[in-house]
CSV table of C-alpha atoms and ligand atoms in Angstrom, one decimal:
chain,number,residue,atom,x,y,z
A,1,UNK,CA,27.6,50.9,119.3
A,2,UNK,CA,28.6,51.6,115.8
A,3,UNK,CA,30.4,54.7,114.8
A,4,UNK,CA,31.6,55.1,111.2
A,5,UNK,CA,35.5,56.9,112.2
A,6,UNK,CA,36.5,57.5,115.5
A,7,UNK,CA,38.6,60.5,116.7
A,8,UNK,CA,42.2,59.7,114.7
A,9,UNK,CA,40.3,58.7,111.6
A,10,UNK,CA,40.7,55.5,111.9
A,11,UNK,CA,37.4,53.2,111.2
A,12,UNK,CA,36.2,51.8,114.6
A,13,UNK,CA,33.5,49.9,113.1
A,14,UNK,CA,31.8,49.3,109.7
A,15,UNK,CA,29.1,46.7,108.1
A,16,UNK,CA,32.1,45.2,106.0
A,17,UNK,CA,33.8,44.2,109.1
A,18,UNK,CA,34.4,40.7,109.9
A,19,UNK,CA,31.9,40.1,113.1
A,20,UNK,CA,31.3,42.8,115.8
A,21,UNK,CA,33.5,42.0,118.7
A,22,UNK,CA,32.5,44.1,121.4
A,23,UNK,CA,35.4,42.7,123.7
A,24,UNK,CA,37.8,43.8,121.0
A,25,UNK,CA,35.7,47.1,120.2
A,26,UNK,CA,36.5,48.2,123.3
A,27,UNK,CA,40.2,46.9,123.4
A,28,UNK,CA,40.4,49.2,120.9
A,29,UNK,CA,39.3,52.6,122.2
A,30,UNK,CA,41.2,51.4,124.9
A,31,UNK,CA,44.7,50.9,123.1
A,32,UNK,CA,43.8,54.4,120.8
A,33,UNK,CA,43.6,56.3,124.2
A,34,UNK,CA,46.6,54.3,125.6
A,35,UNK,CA,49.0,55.4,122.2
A,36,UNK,CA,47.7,58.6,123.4
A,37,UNK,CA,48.4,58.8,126.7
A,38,UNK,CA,51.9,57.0,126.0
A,39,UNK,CA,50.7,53.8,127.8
A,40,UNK,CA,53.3,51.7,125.6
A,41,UNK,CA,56.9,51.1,126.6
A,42,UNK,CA,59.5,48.6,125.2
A,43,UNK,CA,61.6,45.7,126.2
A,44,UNK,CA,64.8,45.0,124.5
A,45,UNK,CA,66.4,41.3,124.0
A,46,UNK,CA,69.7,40.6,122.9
A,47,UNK,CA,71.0,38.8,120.2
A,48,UNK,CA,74.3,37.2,120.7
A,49,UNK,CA,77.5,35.1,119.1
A,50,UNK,CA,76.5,31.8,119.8
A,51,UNK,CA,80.2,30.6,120.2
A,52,UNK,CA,81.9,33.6,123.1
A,53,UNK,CA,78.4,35.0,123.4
A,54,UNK,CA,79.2,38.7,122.1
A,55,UNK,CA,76.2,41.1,122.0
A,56,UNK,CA,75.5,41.8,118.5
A,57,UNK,CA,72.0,43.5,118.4
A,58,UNK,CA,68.9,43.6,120.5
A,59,UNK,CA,65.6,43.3,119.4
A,60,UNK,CA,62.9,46.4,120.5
A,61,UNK,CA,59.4,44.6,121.7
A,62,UNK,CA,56.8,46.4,122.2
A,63,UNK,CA,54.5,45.9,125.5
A,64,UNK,CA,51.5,47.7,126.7
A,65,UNK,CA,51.4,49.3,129.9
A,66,UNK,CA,47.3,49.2,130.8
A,67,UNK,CA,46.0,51.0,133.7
A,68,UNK,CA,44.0,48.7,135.3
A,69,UNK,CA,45.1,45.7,133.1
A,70,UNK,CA,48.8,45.1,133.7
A,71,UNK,CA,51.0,44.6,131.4
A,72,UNK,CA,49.8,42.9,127.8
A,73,UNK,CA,51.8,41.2,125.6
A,74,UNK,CA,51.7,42.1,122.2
A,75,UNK,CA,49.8,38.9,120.8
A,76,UNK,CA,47.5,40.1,122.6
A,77,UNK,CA,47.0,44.0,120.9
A,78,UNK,CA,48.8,43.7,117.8
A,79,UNK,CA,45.9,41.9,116.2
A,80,UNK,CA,43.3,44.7,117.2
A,81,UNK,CA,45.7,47.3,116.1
A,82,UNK,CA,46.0,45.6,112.7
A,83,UNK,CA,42.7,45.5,112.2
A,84,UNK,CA,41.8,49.0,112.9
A,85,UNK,CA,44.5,50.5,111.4
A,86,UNK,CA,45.9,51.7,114.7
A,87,UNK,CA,49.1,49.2,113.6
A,88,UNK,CA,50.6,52.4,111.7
A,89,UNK,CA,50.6,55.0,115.1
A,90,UNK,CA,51.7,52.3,117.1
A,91,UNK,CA,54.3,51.2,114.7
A,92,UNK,CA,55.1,54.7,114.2
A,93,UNK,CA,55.6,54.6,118.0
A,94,UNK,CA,57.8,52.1,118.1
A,95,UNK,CA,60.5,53.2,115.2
A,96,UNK,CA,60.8,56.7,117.2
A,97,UNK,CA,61.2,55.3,120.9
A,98,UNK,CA,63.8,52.4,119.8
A,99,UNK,CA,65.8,54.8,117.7
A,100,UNK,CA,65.6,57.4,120.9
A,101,UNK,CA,66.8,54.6,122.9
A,102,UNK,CA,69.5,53.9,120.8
A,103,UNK,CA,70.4,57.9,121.2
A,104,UNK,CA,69.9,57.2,125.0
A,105,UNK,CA,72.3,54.5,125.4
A,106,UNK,CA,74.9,56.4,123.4
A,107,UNK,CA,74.7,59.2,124.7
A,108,UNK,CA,75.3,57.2,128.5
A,109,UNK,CA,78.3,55.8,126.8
A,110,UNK,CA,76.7,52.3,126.3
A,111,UNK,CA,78.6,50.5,123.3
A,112,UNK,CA,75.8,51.0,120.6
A,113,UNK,CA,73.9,48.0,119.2
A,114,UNK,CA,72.0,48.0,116.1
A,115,UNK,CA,68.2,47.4,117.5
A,116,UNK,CA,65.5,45.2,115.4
A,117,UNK,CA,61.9,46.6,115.1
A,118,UNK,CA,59.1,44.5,113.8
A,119,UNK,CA,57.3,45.8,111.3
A,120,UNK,CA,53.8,45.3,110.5
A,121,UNK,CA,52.1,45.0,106.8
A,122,UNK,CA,49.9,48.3,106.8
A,123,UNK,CA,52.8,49.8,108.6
A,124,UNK,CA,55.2,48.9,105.4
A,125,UNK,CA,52.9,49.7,103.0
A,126,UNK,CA,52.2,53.3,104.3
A,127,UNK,CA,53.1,55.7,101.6
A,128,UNK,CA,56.2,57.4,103.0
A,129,UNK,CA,57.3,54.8,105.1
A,130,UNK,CA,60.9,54.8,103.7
A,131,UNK,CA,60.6,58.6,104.0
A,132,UNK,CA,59.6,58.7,107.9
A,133,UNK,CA,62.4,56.1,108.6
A,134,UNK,CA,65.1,58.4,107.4
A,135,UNK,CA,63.6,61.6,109.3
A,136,UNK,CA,63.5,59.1,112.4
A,137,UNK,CA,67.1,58.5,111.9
A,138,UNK,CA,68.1,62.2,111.2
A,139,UNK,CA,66.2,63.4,113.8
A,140,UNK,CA,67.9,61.0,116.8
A,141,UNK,CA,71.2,61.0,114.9
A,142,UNK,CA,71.6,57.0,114.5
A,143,UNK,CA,73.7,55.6,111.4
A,144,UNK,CA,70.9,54.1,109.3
A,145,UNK,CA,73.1,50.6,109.8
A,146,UNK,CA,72.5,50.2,113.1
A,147,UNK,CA,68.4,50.1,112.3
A,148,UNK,CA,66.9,46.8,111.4
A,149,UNK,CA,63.7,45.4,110.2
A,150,UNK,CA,62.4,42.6,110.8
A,151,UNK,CA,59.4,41.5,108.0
A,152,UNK,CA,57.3,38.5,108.1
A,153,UNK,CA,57.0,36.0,105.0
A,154,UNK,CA,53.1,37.1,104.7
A,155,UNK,CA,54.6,40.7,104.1
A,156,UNK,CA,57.4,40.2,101.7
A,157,UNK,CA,54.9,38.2,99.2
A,158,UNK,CA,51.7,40.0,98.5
A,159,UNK,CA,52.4,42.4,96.2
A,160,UNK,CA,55.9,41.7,95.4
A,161,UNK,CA,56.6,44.7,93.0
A,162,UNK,CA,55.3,46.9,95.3
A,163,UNK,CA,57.1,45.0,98.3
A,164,UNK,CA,60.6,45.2,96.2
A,165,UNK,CA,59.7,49.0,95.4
A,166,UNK,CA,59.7,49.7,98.9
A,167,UNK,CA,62.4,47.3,100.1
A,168,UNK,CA,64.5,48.7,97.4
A,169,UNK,CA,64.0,52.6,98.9
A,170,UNK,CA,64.9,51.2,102.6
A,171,UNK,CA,68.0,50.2,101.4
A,172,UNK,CA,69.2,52.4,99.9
A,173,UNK,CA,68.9,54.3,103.3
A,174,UNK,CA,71.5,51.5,104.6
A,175,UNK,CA,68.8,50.1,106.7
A,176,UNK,CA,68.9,46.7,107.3
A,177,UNK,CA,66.2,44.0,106.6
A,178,UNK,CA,65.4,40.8,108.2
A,179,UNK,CA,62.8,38.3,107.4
A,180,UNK,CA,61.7,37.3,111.2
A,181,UNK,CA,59.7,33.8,111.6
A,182,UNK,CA,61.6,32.2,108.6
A,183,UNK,CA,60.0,29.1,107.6
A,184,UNK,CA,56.4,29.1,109.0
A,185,UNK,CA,55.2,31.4,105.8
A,186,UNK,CA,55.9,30.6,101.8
A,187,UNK,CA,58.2,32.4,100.6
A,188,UNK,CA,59.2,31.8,97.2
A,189,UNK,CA,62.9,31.3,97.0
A,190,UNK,CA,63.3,33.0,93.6
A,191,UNK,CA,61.9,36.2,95.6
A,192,UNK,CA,64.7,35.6,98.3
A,193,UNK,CA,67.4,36.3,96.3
A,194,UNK,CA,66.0,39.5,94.3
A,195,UNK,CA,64.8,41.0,97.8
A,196,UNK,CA,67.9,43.1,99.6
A,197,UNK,CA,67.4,41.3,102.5
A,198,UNK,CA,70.1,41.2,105.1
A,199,UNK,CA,69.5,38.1,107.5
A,200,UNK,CA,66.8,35.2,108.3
A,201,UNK,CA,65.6,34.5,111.6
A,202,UNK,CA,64.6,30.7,112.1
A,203,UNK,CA,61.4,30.9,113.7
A,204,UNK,CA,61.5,29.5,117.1
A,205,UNK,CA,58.6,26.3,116.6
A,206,UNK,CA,62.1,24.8,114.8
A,207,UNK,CA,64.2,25.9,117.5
A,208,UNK,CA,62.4,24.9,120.6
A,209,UNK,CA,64.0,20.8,121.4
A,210,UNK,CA,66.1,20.9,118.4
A,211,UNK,CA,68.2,18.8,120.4
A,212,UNK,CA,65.7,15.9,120.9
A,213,UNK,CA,63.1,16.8,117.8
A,214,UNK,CA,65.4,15.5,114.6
A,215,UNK,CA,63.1,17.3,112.1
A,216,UNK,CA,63.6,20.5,113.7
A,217,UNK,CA,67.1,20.2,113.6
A,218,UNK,CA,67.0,19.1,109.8
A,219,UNK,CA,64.6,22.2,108.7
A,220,UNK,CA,67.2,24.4,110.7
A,221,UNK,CA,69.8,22.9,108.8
A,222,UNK,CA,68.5,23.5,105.7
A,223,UNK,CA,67.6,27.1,106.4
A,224,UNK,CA,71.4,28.0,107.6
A,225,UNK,CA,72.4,25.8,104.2
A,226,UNK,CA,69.6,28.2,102.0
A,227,UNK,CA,71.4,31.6,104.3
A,228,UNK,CA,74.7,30.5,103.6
A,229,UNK,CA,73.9,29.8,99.8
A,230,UNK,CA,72.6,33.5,99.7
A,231,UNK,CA,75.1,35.1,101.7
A,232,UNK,CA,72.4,36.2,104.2
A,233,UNK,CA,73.4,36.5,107.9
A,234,UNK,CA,70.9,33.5,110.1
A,235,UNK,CA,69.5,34.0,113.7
A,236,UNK,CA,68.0,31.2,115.9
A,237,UNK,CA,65.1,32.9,117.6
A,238,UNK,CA,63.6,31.5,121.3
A,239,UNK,CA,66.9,29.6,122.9
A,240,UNK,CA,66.1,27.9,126.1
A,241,UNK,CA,68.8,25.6,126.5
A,242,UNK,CA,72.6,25.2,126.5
A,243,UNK,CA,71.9,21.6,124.7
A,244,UNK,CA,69.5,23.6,122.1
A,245,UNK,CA,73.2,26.1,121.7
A,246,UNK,CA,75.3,22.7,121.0
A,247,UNK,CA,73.0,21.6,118.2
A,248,UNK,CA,72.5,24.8,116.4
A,249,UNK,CA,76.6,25.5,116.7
A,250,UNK,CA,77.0,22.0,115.2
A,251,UNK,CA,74.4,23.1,112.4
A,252,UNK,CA,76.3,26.4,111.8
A,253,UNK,CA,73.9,28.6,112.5
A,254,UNK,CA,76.1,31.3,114.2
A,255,UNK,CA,74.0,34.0,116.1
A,256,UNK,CA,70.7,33.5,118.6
A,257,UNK,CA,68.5,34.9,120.7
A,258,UNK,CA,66.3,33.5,123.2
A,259,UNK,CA,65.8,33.2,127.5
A,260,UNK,CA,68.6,31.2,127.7
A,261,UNK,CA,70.6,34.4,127.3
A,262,UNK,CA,67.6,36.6,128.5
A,263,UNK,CA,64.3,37.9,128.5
A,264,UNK,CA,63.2,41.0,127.0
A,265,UNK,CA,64.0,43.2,129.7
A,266,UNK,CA,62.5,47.4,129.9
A,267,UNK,CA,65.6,49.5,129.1
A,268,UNK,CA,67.0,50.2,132.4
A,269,UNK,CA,67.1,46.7,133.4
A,270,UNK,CA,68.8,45.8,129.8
A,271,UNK,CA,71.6,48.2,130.3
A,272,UNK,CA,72.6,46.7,133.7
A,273,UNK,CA,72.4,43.3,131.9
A,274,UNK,CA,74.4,44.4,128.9
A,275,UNK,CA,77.0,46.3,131.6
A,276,UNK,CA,77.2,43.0,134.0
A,277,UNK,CA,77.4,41.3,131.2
A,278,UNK,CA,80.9,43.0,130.1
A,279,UNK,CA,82.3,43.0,133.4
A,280,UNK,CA,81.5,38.7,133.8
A,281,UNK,CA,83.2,38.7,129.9
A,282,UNK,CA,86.6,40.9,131.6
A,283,UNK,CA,86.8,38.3,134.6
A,284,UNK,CA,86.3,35.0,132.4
A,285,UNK,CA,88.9,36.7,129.7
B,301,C2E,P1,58.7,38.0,117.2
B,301,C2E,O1,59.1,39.3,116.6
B,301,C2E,O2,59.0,36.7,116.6
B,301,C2E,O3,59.4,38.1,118.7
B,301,C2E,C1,59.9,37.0,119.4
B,301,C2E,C2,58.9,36.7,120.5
B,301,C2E,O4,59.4,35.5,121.1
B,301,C2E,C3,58.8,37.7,121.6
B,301,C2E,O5,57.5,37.6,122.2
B,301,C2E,C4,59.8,37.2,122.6
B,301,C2E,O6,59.6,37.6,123.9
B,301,C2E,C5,59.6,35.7,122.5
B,301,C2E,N1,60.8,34.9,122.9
B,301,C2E,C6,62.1,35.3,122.8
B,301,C2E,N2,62.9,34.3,123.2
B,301,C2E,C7,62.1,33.3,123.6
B,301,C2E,C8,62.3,32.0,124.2
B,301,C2E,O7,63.5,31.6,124.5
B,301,C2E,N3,61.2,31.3,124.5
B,301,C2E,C9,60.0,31.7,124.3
B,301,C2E,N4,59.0,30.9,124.6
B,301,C2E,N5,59.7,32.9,123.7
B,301,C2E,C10,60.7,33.7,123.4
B,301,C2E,P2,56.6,38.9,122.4
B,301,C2E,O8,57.5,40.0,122.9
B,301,C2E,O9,55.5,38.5,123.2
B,301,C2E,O10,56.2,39.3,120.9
B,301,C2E,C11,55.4,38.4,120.2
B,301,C2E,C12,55.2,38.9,118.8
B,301,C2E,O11,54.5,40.2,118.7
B,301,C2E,C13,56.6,39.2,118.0
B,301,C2E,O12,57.1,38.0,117.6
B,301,C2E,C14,56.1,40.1,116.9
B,301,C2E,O13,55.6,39.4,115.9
B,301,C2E,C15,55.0,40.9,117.6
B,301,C2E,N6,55.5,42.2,118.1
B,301,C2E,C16,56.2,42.5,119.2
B,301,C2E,N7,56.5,43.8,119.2
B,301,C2E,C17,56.1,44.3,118.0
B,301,C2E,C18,56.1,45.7,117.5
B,301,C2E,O14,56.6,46.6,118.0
B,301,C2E,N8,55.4,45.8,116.3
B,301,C2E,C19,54.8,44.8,115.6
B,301,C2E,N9,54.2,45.0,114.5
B,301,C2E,N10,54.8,43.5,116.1
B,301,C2E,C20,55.4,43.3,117.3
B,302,MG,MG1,60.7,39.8,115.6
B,303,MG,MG1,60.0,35.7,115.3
B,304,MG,MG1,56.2,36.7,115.2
């Protein structure tokens, strides 16, 4: 069944299209009803110190709550929404429920975090983008510092004026910007230094058995070398192993984040994490 624009606006289907999926046709109407019907929730991991394991951040993922499904990961959505152009209402979704949480946990007294968002192409190139983000700040009352981006490679280099434009507007909010996934894209160092960004995130295929794969542990090095060079903050993403922790310490990488230190948990289970986690700090102090 093809229809030309379905109920947002948004173009379900349309000859140019790619090939007619109905599996993902129907994924989604599914995940336009289930923005709708606020179907989406989202799980928060921490980033820590990797020497004295400090808290310094969390990252917001988003997760999808279906009916009759379960629970669907986001590899498994964020494709269909990209394609449709559903990407901008979730991604809309996302910035106002992690900056609420932020609020929430505040206002409970939680020490406040700075929370990472991902952020998805059509999403950044919206026309207003750097305008919503500073209404979605104003409007849940969180210091524009304590919001971070977090961009792929593929984002930062097609259209690069444009892309600086934009970049450039963000922060001068005093968001922050992260490039997430560092080193599986191309970005062209020249553009790394003239982009305001704020911090790389090694993606995780160099961080999984650094301790026993040398080459990871030699592209990590050179990526916490390239960070330091730029004076950009460096995060190991997808820690599962003390022994993984020794290595990247020895490397100098400094911060990480991964199920060694925990899961993305919903929001109720990551406050009683991050409040156990203070008390086990007090006693080992
Ligand atoms: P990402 O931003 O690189 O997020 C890291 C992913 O690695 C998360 O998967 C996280 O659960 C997983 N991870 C973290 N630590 C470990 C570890 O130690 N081992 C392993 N095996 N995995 C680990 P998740 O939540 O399934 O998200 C996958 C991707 O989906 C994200 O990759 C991001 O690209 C995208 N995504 C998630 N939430 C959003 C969102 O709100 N908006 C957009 N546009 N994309 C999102
Ligand atoms: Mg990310
Ligand atoms: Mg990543
Ligand atoms: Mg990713």
């Amino acid at each position: 069944e093809a229809k030309a624009v379905g109920r947002n606006g948004f173009r379900s289907y349309s000859p140019e299209m790619r090939t007619y999926n109905p599996a993902s046709m129907s994924l989604e109407n599914e995940l336009r009803q289930g923005i709708e019907r606020d179907e989406l929730l989202l799980h928060f991991q921490p980033q820590v110190a990797l020497a004295g394991g400090a808290v310094l951040g969390v990252e917001a993922l988003v997760r999808w709550c279906h009916p009759e499904r379960g629970l669907i990961p986001p590899l498994q959505f964020i494709p269909v929404a990209e394609e449709s152009g559903l990407i901008v209402a979730l991604g809309e979704w996302v910035v106002r429920n992690a900056l609420a949480q932020l609020r929430a946990w505040r206002d409970q007294g939680l020490p406040s975090l700075p929370v990472s968002v991902n952020i998805s192409a059509l999403q950044f190139r919206q026309r207003g983008f750097s305008g919503f983000l500073a209404e979605q700040l104003a409007e849940h009352r969180i210091q524009p510092g304590l919001l971070e981006l977090e961009l792929t490679e593929s984002v930062l280099m097609k259209n690069v004026d444009a892309v600086l434009q934009t970049l450039t507007e963000i922060k001068a909010l005093g968001v922050r910007l992260a490039i997430d996934d560092f080193g599986t894209g191309f970005s062209s160092l020249s553009y790394l230094r003239r982009f305001p960004i704020d911090r790389l995130k090694i993606d995780q295929s160099f961080v999984r058995d650094i301790d026993s794969t040398p080459v990871n542990e030699s592209i990590a090095r050179a990526i916490v070398a390239l960070a330091d060079s730029l004076a950009l903050e460096i995060v190991a993403e997808g820690i599962e192993t003390a022994s993984e922790v020794e290595v990247l310490k020895r490397i100098k990488c400094v911060q990480g984040q991964g199920f060694l230190f925990s899961k993305p948990l919903d929001a109720e289970r990551f406050s009683t994490w991050l409040l156990n986690r203070a008390r086990s700090e007090i006693v080992m102090a």
